[in-house]
Short mmCIF file of C-alpha atoms and ligand atoms in Angstrom, two decimals:
data_model
loop_
_atom_site.label_atom_id
_atom_site.label_comp_id
_atom_site.label_asym_id
_atom_site.label_seq_id
_atom_site.Cartn_x
_atom_site.Cartn_y
_atom_site.Cartn_z
CA MET S 7 110.48 128.25 139.28
CA THR S 8 108.70 128.83 142.58
CA TRP S 9 110.18 126.19 144.84
CA ARG S 10 113.04 128.40 146.04
CA THR S 11 110.82 131.31 147.00
CA GLU S 12 108.24 129.06 148.69
CA LYS S 13 110.92 127.45 150.81
CA GLU S 14 112.40 130.84 151.68
CA ILE S 15 108.98 132.24 152.55
CA ARG S 16 108.16 129.33 154.86
CA ARG S 17 111.49 129.75 156.63
CA ARG S 18 110.74 133.44 157.13
CA LEU S 19 107.18 132.84 158.32
CA ASP S 20 108.49 130.37 160.90
CA ALA S 21 110.70 133.14 162.30
CA GLU S 22 107.84 135.70 162.53
CA GLN S 23 105.54 136.66 165.40
CA GLY S 24 102.28 138.47 164.64
CA THR S 25 101.70 137.23 161.08
CA ILE S 26 98.03 137.69 160.16
CA ILE S 27 96.59 134.67 158.38
CA LYS S 28 92.98 135.09 157.24
CA ASP S 29 90.64 132.82 155.38
CA TRP S 30 89.97 134.17 151.86
CA GLY S 31 86.31 133.11 151.68
CA GLY S 32 84.13 136.01 150.47
CA LYS S 33 86.84 138.61 151.16
CA LEU S 34 88.61 141.09 148.89
CA PRO S 35 92.20 139.82 148.55
CA VAL S 36 94.80 142.63 148.56
CA ALA S 37 98.51 142.02 147.89
CA LEU S 38 100.53 144.69 149.69
CA ILE S 39 103.78 144.96 147.76
CA TYR S 40 107.00 146.47 149.03
CA PRO S 41 109.15 146.46 145.90
CA ASN S 42 112.39 145.66 147.68
CA SER S 43 113.81 142.96 149.91
CA TYR S 44 112.10 141.40 152.91
CA LYS S 45 114.89 142.67 155.16
CA ILE S 46 114.36 146.29 154.13
CA GLY S 47 110.58 146.09 153.83
CA MET S 48 110.06 144.61 157.27
CA SER S 49 111.84 147.61 158.82
CA ASN S 50 109.31 149.91 157.17
CA LEU S 51 106.75 150.95 159.74
CA GLY S 52 104.38 152.22 157.01
CA ILE S 53 104.08 148.74 155.49
CA GLN S 54 103.50 147.20 158.91
CA ALA S 55 100.76 149.72 159.70
CA ILE S 56 98.91 149.36 156.37
CA TYR S 57 99.08 145.56 156.62
CA ARG S 58 97.39 145.64 160.02
CA PHE S 59 94.93 148.40 159.08
CA ILE S 60 93.66 146.55 155.99
CA ASN S 61 93.44 143.23 157.80
CA GLU S 62 91.33 144.86 160.52
CA GLN S 63 88.57 145.26 157.91
CA PRO S 64 86.45 142.11 158.23
CA ASP S 65 85.75 141.66 154.51
CA VAL S 66 89.31 142.20 153.26
CA VAL S 67 92.40 139.99 153.47
CA CYS S 68 95.85 141.56 153.00
CA GLU S 69 99.07 139.64 152.38
CA ARG S 70 102.64 140.93 152.02
CA VAL S 71 104.86 140.62 148.95
CA PHE S 72 108.55 141.50 148.74
CA TRP S 73 110.99 141.47 145.85
CA GLU S 74 114.60 140.49 146.30
CA PRO S 75 116.52 142.64 143.78
CA LYS S 76 118.72 139.62 143.01
CA ASP S 77 115.61 137.84 141.68
CA SER S 78 115.08 137.74 137.97
CA THR S 79 111.83 137.62 136.10
CA ASP S 80 111.88 133.82 136.08
CA VAL S 81 111.16 133.82 139.83
CA LEU S 82 107.42 134.03 140.37
CA PRO S 83 106.63 136.57 143.13
CA LEU S 84 104.46 135.00 145.82
CA ALA S 85 102.52 136.44 148.74
CA MET S 86 104.04 135.64 152.12
CA GLU S 87 100.96 134.37 153.93
CA SER S 88 99.36 132.06 151.33
CA GLN S 89 102.24 131.69 148.85
CA ARG S 90 99.76 132.50 146.08
CA PRO S 91 100.85 134.28 142.89
CA LEU S 92 99.82 137.91 142.41
CA THR S 93 97.29 137.09 139.70
CA ASP S 94 95.14 135.44 142.41
CA PHE S 95 94.59 138.84 144.06
CA ALA S 96 91.89 141.36 143.18
CA VAL S 97 94.10 144.31 144.16
CA MET S 98 97.86 144.85 144.13
CA ALA S 99 98.87 147.82 146.29
CA PHE S 100 102.48 149.01 145.88
CA SER S 101 104.15 151.12 148.57
CA LEU S 102 106.86 153.35 147.09
CA SER S 103 109.16 155.11 149.55
CA TYR S 104 112.29 155.45 147.38
CA GLU S 105 112.73 156.37 143.74
CA LEU S 106 115.16 153.52 143.11
CA ASP S 107 112.43 151.01 144.04
CA TYR S 108 110.64 152.10 140.83
CA PHE S 109 112.99 149.79 138.96
CA ASN S 110 111.53 146.77 140.77
CA VAL S 111 107.91 147.45 139.74
CA VAL S 112 108.47 146.31 136.16
CA PRO S 113 110.12 142.93 136.97
CA ILE S 114 107.41 142.14 139.53
CA LEU S 115 104.74 142.64 136.87
CA LYS S 116 106.70 140.84 134.17
CA ALA S 117 107.46 137.86 136.42
CA SER S 118 103.76 137.66 137.34
CA GLY S 119 102.62 137.71 133.71
CA ILE S 120 100.73 140.99 134.19
CA PRO S 121 100.74 143.54 131.34
CA LEU S 122 102.81 146.58 132.36
CA TYR S 123 100.54 149.37 131.19
CA ALA S 124 97.15 150.00 132.79
CA LYS S 125 95.60 150.58 129.34
CA ASP S 126 96.42 146.95 128.43
CA ARG S 127 94.66 145.46 131.46
CA ASP S 128 90.98 144.81 132.01
CA GLU S 129 89.06 143.44 134.98
CA THR S 130 90.53 139.96 134.47
CA TYR S 131 93.76 141.33 135.98
CA PRO S 132 94.28 142.68 139.51
CA LEU S 133 93.71 146.41 139.98
CA LEU S 134 97.06 148.12 140.56
CA ILE S 135 97.34 150.88 143.17
CA ALA S 136 100.44 152.96 144.01
CA GLY S 137 101.00 154.88 147.24
CA GLY S 138 103.76 156.20 149.47
CA PRO S 139 105.65 159.50 149.75
CA CYS S 140 107.16 159.37 146.24
CA ILE S 141 103.72 158.84 144.69
CA THR S 142 102.17 161.56 146.83
CA THR S 143 104.66 164.14 145.59
CA ASN S 144 104.93 163.04 141.95
CA PRO S 145 103.05 159.99 140.64
CA MET S 146 103.80 160.72 136.97
CA PRO S 147 106.86 158.50 136.18
CA LEU S 148 104.90 155.40 137.25
CA ALA S 149 101.38 156.60 136.41
CA PRO S 150 101.07 154.72 133.07
CA PHE S 151 101.52 151.40 134.93
CA PHE S 152 98.90 152.03 137.62
CA ASP S 153 95.12 152.05 137.67
CA CYS S 154 95.10 154.55 140.49
CA CYS S 155 97.46 156.43 142.80
CA CYS S 156 96.87 157.35 146.46
CA ILE S 157 97.88 160.93 147.18
CA GLY S 158 98.46 161.21 150.91
CA GLU S 159 98.28 158.98 153.96
CA ALA S 160 96.76 155.50 153.64
CA GLU S 161 94.64 155.74 156.81
CA ALA S 162 92.93 158.84 155.39
CA ILE S 163 92.18 157.28 151.98
CA LEU S 164 91.53 153.56 152.49
CA PRO S 165 88.35 153.73 154.62
CA GLU S 166 86.44 155.15 151.63
CA MET S 167 88.40 153.28 148.98
CA LEU S 168 88.18 149.71 150.26
CA PRO S 169 84.35 149.42 150.06
CA VAL S 170 84.44 150.74 146.47
CA LEU S 171 87.08 148.16 145.57
CA LYS S 172 85.15 145.38 147.33
CA ALA S 173 81.97 146.19 145.43
CA GLY S 174 83.61 146.79 142.07
CA ALA S 175 86.70 144.55 141.83
CA SER S 176 85.22 142.35 139.12
CA GLU S 177 83.08 144.95 137.36
CA ASN S 178 84.07 146.73 134.16
CA ARG S 179 87.47 148.33 134.81
CA ALA S 180 86.59 151.70 133.29
CA GLU S 181 83.44 151.93 135.41
CA LEU S 182 85.41 151.13 138.55
CA LYS S 183 87.95 153.81 137.69
CA GLN S 184 85.15 156.35 137.25
CA LYS S 185 84.07 155.61 140.82
CA LEU S 186 87.61 155.66 142.22
CA MET S 187 88.46 159.04 140.70
CA LYS S 188 85.64 160.65 142.72
CA LEU S 189 87.22 159.59 146.03
CA PRO S 190 89.33 162.07 148.02
CA GLY S 191 93.08 161.58 147.49
CA VAL S 192 92.71 159.23 144.53
CA TYR S 193 94.32 160.08 141.20
CA VAL S 194 93.32 157.85 138.28
CA PRO S 195 95.78 158.24 135.37
CA GLY S 196 93.98 158.86 132.12
CA PHE S 197 90.69 159.61 133.92
CA SER S 198 91.28 162.31 136.56
CA GLN S 199 91.17 165.80 135.07
CA GLN S 200 93.18 167.38 137.88
CA PRO S 201 95.64 166.29 140.57
CA ALA S 202 94.10 164.80 143.71
CA VAL S 203 94.24 166.78 146.94
CA ARG S 204 96.66 165.24 149.46
CA GLN S 205 94.84 163.55 152.37
CA TRP S 206 96.19 163.34 155.90
CA VAL S 207 95.02 161.99 159.23
CA LYS S 208 93.80 164.69 161.62
CA ASP S 209 94.06 162.69 164.87
CA LEU S 210 96.97 160.24 164.86
CA ASP S 211 95.80 158.65 168.12
CA LYS S 212 92.92 157.06 166.20
CA PHE S 213 95.44 155.10 164.12
CA PRO S 214 98.24 153.67 166.27
CA VAL S 215 101.31 152.77 164.20
CA HIS S 216 103.66 150.16 165.62
CA SER S 217 105.37 146.90 164.69
CA THR S 218 102.82 144.31 163.64
CA VAL S 219 104.98 141.41 162.51
CA LEU S 220 108.17 140.89 164.48
CA THR S 221 111.15 139.03 163.10
CA ARG S 222 114.88 138.98 163.79
CA ASP S 223 115.36 138.65 160.04
CA THR S 224 115.39 142.41 159.44
CA GLU S 225 117.52 145.50 160.11
CA LEU S 226 115.67 146.64 163.24
CA GLY S 227 114.66 143.14 164.34
CA ASN S 228 115.70 143.64 167.96
CA MET S 229 113.20 146.48 168.46
CA TYR S 230 109.50 147.09 168.73
CA LEU S 231 108.89 150.21 166.64
CA VAL S 232 106.39 152.91 167.54
CA GLU S 233 105.58 156.02 165.47
CA VAL S 234 105.79 159.07 167.76
CA GLU S 235 104.90 161.80 165.28
CA ARG S 236 104.28 162.51 161.63
CA GLY S 237 105.70 165.48 159.73
CA CYS S 238 108.34 167.93 160.90
CA ASN S 239 108.12 171.60 161.81
CA TRP S 240 111.64 172.57 160.81
CA GLY S 241 110.89 173.01 157.14
CA CYS S 242 114.32 172.36 155.61
CA LYS S 243 113.80 173.28 151.97
CA PHE S 244 115.23 170.06 150.50
CA CYS S 245 113.26 167.72 152.77
CA LEU S 246 110.58 165.44 151.36
CA VAL S 247 109.39 164.31 154.79
CA SER S 248 108.54 167.72 156.09
CA ASN S 249 106.67 168.65 152.93
CA CYS S 250 104.90 165.35 152.25
CA TYR S 251 103.56 164.87 155.78
CA LYS S 252 102.39 168.38 156.63
CA PRO S 253 101.21 169.45 159.15
CA VAL S 254 103.31 168.06 161.97
CA ARG S 255 101.23 165.90 164.35
CA PHE S 256 102.24 164.28 167.64
CA ARG S 257 100.71 161.25 169.31
CA SER S 258 99.59 161.62 172.92
CA VAL S 259 101.91 160.22 175.60
CA GLU S 260 99.02 158.07 176.84
CA SER S 261 98.58 156.39 173.44
CA LEU S 262 102.34 155.90 173.09
CA LEU S 263 102.56 154.31 176.54
CA ASP S 264 99.73 151.91 175.63
CA GLN S 265 101.59 150.85 172.51
CA ALA S 266 104.85 150.54 174.45
CA GLU S 267 103.23 148.35 177.09
CA ASN S 268 102.16 145.93 174.38
CA GLY S 269 105.52 146.12 172.61
CA LEU S 270 107.48 145.33 175.76
CA LYS S 271 105.83 141.90 175.79
CA TYR S 272 107.85 141.11 172.67
CA ARG S 273 111.01 143.21 172.81
CA LYS S 274 112.95 144.96 175.59
CA ARG S 275 114.07 147.68 173.20
CA LEU S 276 111.63 150.26 171.80
CA GLY S 277 112.41 152.20 168.65
CA LEU S 278 110.78 155.65 168.76
CA MET S 279 110.25 156.60 165.13
CA GLY S 280 109.67 159.95 163.47
CA PRO S 281 111.58 162.61 161.57
CA ALA S 282 112.34 164.71 164.68
CA VAL S 283 111.37 162.59 167.70
CA THR S 284 112.89 164.95 170.25
CA ASP S 285 110.50 167.69 169.06
CA HIS S 286 107.63 165.89 170.81
CA PRO S 287 106.40 168.45 173.38
CA ARG S 288 106.37 165.79 176.16
CA ILE S 289 109.40 163.75 175.07
CA GLU S 290 111.17 163.92 178.43
CA GLU S 291 108.06 162.76 180.28
CA LEU S 292 107.65 159.93 177.74
CA ALA S 293 111.31 158.88 178.04
CA GLY S 294 111.06 158.90 181.86
CA LYS S 295 107.90 156.77 181.90
CA LEU S 296 109.34 154.31 179.39
CA HIS S 297 112.44 154.06 181.58
CA ASP S 298 110.22 153.24 184.58
CA MET S 299 108.56 150.50 182.51
CA GLY S 300 111.99 148.93 181.96
CA ALA S 301 112.30 149.82 178.27
CA GLU S 302 115.58 150.32 176.48
CA LEU S 303 115.24 153.21 174.07
CA SER S 304 116.39 153.84 170.57
CA VAL S 305 115.48 157.07 168.76
CA SER S 306 115.37 157.24 164.96
CA SER S 307 116.54 160.85 164.83
CA LEU S 308 118.33 163.02 167.36
CA ARG S 309 118.08 166.66 166.43
CA ILE S 310 120.91 169.07 167.12
CA LYS S 311 118.39 171.48 168.65
CA PRO S 312 116.65 170.69 170.91
CA LEU S 313 118.86 167.82 172.13
CA SER S 314 117.36 166.79 175.43
CA PRO S 315 120.06 165.54 177.85
CA ILE S 316 117.41 163.31 179.45
CA VAL S 317 116.55 161.58 176.15
CA LEU S 318 120.21 161.41 175.16
CA GLY S 319 121.01 159.85 178.55
CA GLU S 320 118.25 157.23 178.12
CA VAL S 321 119.46 156.31 174.64
CA ILE S 322 123.05 155.96 175.85
CA GLU S 323 122.02 153.98 178.94
CA SER S 324 120.27 151.56 176.57
CA GLY S 325 123.63 150.60 175.10
CA THR S 326 124.03 152.95 172.12
CA ASN S 327 127.67 153.75 171.43
CA THR S 328 127.23 155.82 168.27
CA VAL S 329 125.24 159.05 167.94
CA ALA S 330 124.29 160.58 164.60
CA LEU S 331 123.67 164.29 164.03
CA ALA S 332 122.86 166.14 160.81
CA PRO S 333 124.29 169.65 160.41
CA GLU S 334 123.73 169.23 156.59
CA ALA S 335 125.88 172.25 155.67
CA GLY S 336 129.19 173.62 156.93
CA SER S 337 128.69 177.37 156.60
CA GLN S 338 126.01 179.52 158.20
CA ARG S 339 125.33 181.13 154.80
CA LEU S 340 124.38 177.76 153.33
CA ARG S 341 122.47 176.57 156.41
CA ASP S 342 120.38 179.75 156.10
CA ILE S 343 119.78 179.13 152.39
CA ILE S 344 118.51 175.58 152.98
CA GLY S 345 116.38 176.62 155.94
CA LYS S 346 118.29 174.62 158.55
CA ARG S 347 117.54 176.77 161.54
CA ILE S 348 120.63 176.00 163.61
CA ASN S 349 123.94 177.79 164.01
CA GLU S 350 127.49 176.66 164.67
CA ASP S 351 127.10 177.23 168.39
CA ASP S 352 124.09 174.86 168.44
CA ILE S 353 126.10 172.20 166.62
CA LEU S 354 129.16 172.43 168.84
CA LYS S 355 127.03 172.46 172.01
CA ALA S 356 125.24 169.29 170.83
CA VAL S 357 128.57 167.61 170.09
CA GLU S 358 129.83 168.65 173.53
CA LYS S 359 126.74 167.07 175.17
CA VAL S 360 127.27 163.83 173.25
CA ALA S 361 131.00 163.67 174.02
CA ALA S 362 130.41 164.47 177.70
CA GLN S 363 128.12 161.43 177.96
CA GLY S 364 131.05 159.17 177.04
CA ILE S 365 130.00 158.40 173.48
CA LYS S 366 133.05 157.52 171.40
CA GLN S 367 131.60 157.43 167.90
CA LEU S 368 129.89 160.31 166.17
CA LYS S 369 128.30 160.19 162.73
CA LEU S 370 127.72 163.50 160.98
CA TYR S 371 125.50 163.90 157.93
CA PHE S 372 126.23 166.61 155.37
CA MET S 373 125.02 167.39 151.88
CA ILE S 374 127.12 168.64 148.99
CA GLY S 375 126.01 170.35 145.81
CA LEU S 376 123.41 172.46 147.63
CA PRO S 377 122.04 175.47 145.75
CA GLU S 378 124.56 178.36 145.71
CA GLU S 379 127.31 176.16 147.20
CA THR S 380 130.94 177.08 146.51
CA ASP S 381 134.27 175.44 147.36
CA GLU S 382 134.45 177.70 150.46
CA ASP S 383 131.33 176.00 151.83
CA ILE S 384 133.13 172.66 151.55
CA GLU S 385 136.07 174.10 153.44
CA SER S 386 133.59 175.21 156.11
CA ILE S 387 132.43 171.59 156.48
CA ALA S 388 136.03 170.51 157.05
CA LEU S 389 136.57 173.30 159.59
CA LEU S 390 133.39 172.50 161.48
CA VAL S 391 134.15 168.78 161.59
CA THR S 392 137.66 169.52 162.85
CA LYS S 393 136.14 171.53 165.72
CA CYS S 394 133.84 168.57 166.50
CA LYS S 395 136.84 166.24 166.52
CA ASP S 396 138.70 168.58 168.92
CA ILE S 397 135.72 168.49 171.32
CA PHE S 398 135.64 164.70 171.20
CA ASP S 399 139.40 164.46 171.72
CA GLN S 400 139.11 166.58 174.87
CA HIS S 401 136.69 164.06 176.35
CA GLN S 402 137.92 160.70 175.08
CA SER S 403 141.29 159.07 174.70
CA TRP S 404 139.91 157.33 171.63
CA SER S 405 137.08 158.55 169.40
CA ARG S 406 135.89 158.16 165.86
CA ILE S 407 134.03 160.63 163.67
CA THR S 408 132.50 159.49 160.41
CA LEU S 409 130.96 161.74 157.80
CA THR S 410 128.21 160.54 155.51
CA ILE S 411 127.88 162.75 152.48
CA ALA S 412 124.79 162.83 150.29
CA PRO S 413 124.55 164.89 147.14
CA PHE S 414 121.63 167.31 147.13
CA VAL S 415 118.83 165.80 145.04
CA PRO S 416 115.96 168.11 144.10
CA LYS S 417 112.75 166.34 145.12
CA ALA S 418 109.31 166.97 143.74
CA GLY S 419 106.98 168.54 146.27
CA THR S 420 109.71 170.40 148.18
CA PRO S 421 110.54 174.14 148.11
CA PHE S 422 113.77 173.19 146.28
CA GLN S 423 112.03 171.11 143.59
CA GLN S 424 112.96 173.55 140.86
CA GLU S 425 116.64 173.79 141.82
CA GLY S 426 119.08 171.84 139.67
CA MET S 427 121.30 169.11 141.06
CA ALA S 428 125.01 169.99 140.77
CA GLY S 429 126.87 168.35 137.88
CA LEU S 430 128.66 165.08 138.63
CA GLU S 431 132.07 166.62 137.90
CA ILE S 432 131.48 169.41 140.42
CA LEU S 433 130.30 166.89 143.00
CA LYS S 434 133.35 164.68 142.46
CA HIS S 435 135.63 167.69 142.85
CA ARG S 436 133.95 168.83 146.09
CA LEU S 437 134.00 165.32 147.50
CA SER S 438 137.70 164.89 146.89
CA LEU S 439 138.35 168.38 148.31
CA LEU S 440 136.54 167.40 151.49
CA LYS S 441 138.29 164.05 151.75
CA SER S 442 141.70 165.65 151.27
CA LYS S 443 141.02 168.03 154.17
CA LEU S 444 139.73 165.43 156.61
CA THR S 445 141.52 162.15 156.08
CA ALA S 446 144.72 163.61 157.53
CA ARG S 447 142.85 164.02 160.84
CA GLY S 448 141.74 160.38 160.73
CA ILE S 449 138.13 161.31 159.92
CA SER S 450 136.54 158.94 157.46
CA VAL S 451 134.22 160.23 154.76
CA LYS S 452 131.62 157.97 153.14
CA ASN S 453 129.39 159.09 150.36
CA GLU S 454 126.25 158.00 148.61
CA SER S 455 126.69 157.14 144.95
CA LEU S 456 126.71 160.33 142.88
CA GLU S 457 125.51 158.52 139.75
CA TRP S 458 122.55 156.84 141.46
CA SER S 459 121.67 160.13 143.12
CA GLU S 460 121.39 161.59 139.64
CA VAL S 461 119.01 158.74 138.72
CA GLN S 462 116.92 159.59 141.79
CA ALA S 463 116.72 163.22 140.71
CA VAL S 464 115.48 162.24 137.24
CA LEU S 465 112.81 159.94 138.70
CA SER S 466 111.76 162.44 141.35
CA ARG S 467 111.18 165.28 138.86
CA GLY S 468 110.25 163.07 135.93
CA ASP S 469 107.02 162.82 134.00
CA GLU S 470 105.10 159.92 132.42
CA ARG S 471 107.74 159.51 129.69
CA LEU S 472 109.94 157.88 132.35
CA ALA S 473 107.63 154.84 132.36
CA ALA S 474 109.02 153.77 128.96
CA VAL S 475 112.53 154.08 130.38
CA LEU S 476 111.67 151.89 133.38
CA ALA S 477 110.02 149.36 131.06
CA ASN S 478 113.22 149.13 129.00
CA VAL S 479 115.65 148.48 131.85
CA GLU S 480 116.11 144.72 131.69
CA ARG S 481 118.68 144.28 134.42
CA LEU S 482 119.42 147.24 136.67
CA SER S 483 122.72 148.95 135.91
CA LEU S 484 123.78 152.49 135.10
CA ALA S 485 124.68 151.40 131.56
CA GLN S 486 121.15 150.01 131.01
CA TRP S 487 119.61 153.14 132.50
CA HIS S 488 121.57 155.42 130.16
CA ARG S 489 120.67 153.23 127.16
CA ALA S 490 116.97 153.30 128.08
CA ILE S 491 117.03 157.09 128.59
CA GLU S 492 118.65 157.52 125.19
CA LYS S 493 116.17 155.16 123.53
CA ALA S 494 113.29 157.21 124.95
CA GLY S 495 114.93 160.40 123.62
CA LEU S 496 115.03 162.00 127.09
CA ASP S 497 117.59 164.38 128.53
CA ILE S 498 119.10 163.61 131.94
CA ASP S 499 120.43 167.14 132.19
CA PHE S 500 116.94 168.61 131.92
CA PHE S 501 115.37 166.38 134.57
CA ALA S 502 118.28 166.30 137.05
CA HIS S 503 120.47 169.34 136.61
CA GLN S 504 118.63 172.24 135.06
CA LYS S 505 117.11 174.89 137.26
CA TRP S 506 113.49 175.18 136.29
CA ASP S 507 111.74 178.50 136.30
CA THR S 508 108.34 177.09 135.45
CA LYS S 509 106.22 174.61 137.33
CA LEU S 510 107.24 170.97 137.70
CA ASN S 511 107.13 168.70 134.65
CA SER S 512 106.96 171.34 131.94
CA GLN S 513 109.79 170.91 129.49
S1 LIG H 18 114.75 168.60 160.58
FE1 LIG H 18 115.03 166.74 159.34
S2 LIG H 18 112.96 165.95 159.00
FE2 LIG H 18 112.75 168.05 159.72
S3 LIG H 18 112.60 169.30 157.88
FE3 LIG H 18 114.77 169.26 158.44
S4 LIG H 18 115.66 167.52 157.33
FE4 LIG H 18 113.43 167.28 157.29
#
């Protein structure tokens, strides 16, 4: 049943600029798979960068594959560029940025007629590679499905890996794996004796990262995206980004201006991407020069400290009417525990700066269920938000503050990886406590699903036994997940909620 996807793909290709179409003759064909929808995948700068990087190699052709979660296994996944099925490719490279995308790996393989487990595949099937931040920090839940896992940044691993794949794609699979396991940053399940050492790019300027394929058919379709930095110096203890992309590295202003000049040919608005963009040591100079070039600016993350008035002014002048800030915790005690190196004065000053610029809508991000949290810490969130609302009310006749609440999820590879996630009952209680304090002031509180956050925690800290669970989820639902966990004889409480005092993955 491929006609629907082919038609949809052609419609999408017609709406794209920058698609790379290469002749396959004599080249290694690589399917780059983002196991989620086209709309989400095309906003992912990592996918865009790897797609361009691989296609720059003369003897390799790389095509994109997406998976619409509404699709069932009777829809054959096809590559965007050639509309070929995945079994035509020598290599299938999955990029995994979110734990919940793990659920889409199994249906992609099933729909393509590819055996799930690496041990059941020989060289007549494509070689399956996994990469991305989730794989870098803990490849184990998916490891039984993959022939090899990339630990670290693609640009640091692929230059050595691609020639080995090109030479050995059709040779005996075990022999190829023996060669792959000797490469830096490559973990080969069942072959490697020890974890691979994470690889990272020393000089980001050698590998510009910006939008490659532009389309309006995606979340950030009105922007040309440019990566400003990688990693983050602030070291919040729950944060995957800061720990997975160490050390922090900034691109030079000169390289960023070059990329911007090209981007402005396609879009008036530039999206400056990075975990803490305003930390760039020359951010004000960059913002000023981009302004002079006529760019409208959007910044993926505005930090509470430092919050440059110049950058804030540029973002607002470009038409933004909502600013988002992330205090994460309400009390100083808890902010100190999680390593968020800001105080209440910093937060209120930042809110004052935003309100003074005429912004009417403020989004605030907080976490609940943090280690050592009590009900008093929730009351501190309410108090802090009320102070923010008072500041806004002094400046505007009308203003809106929205809170987005995420439960703390212990992530592998972070300083908090051994902390337990709070129980769902505690989280529900704290959420309703917070809502009861704030709704009276007209402040709306949205929250991420507590139940799916628990699933994330299990997958983030899980081991290879989770592969059987993923293989047994036929149609994604919490009921199916719980049934599959039970069938595998695993304990959600252990993986998600218990505080571990030994190293990761030892039950
Ligand atoms: S400031 Fe943001 S990106 Fe940086 S470590 Fe903290 S949470 Fe992570």
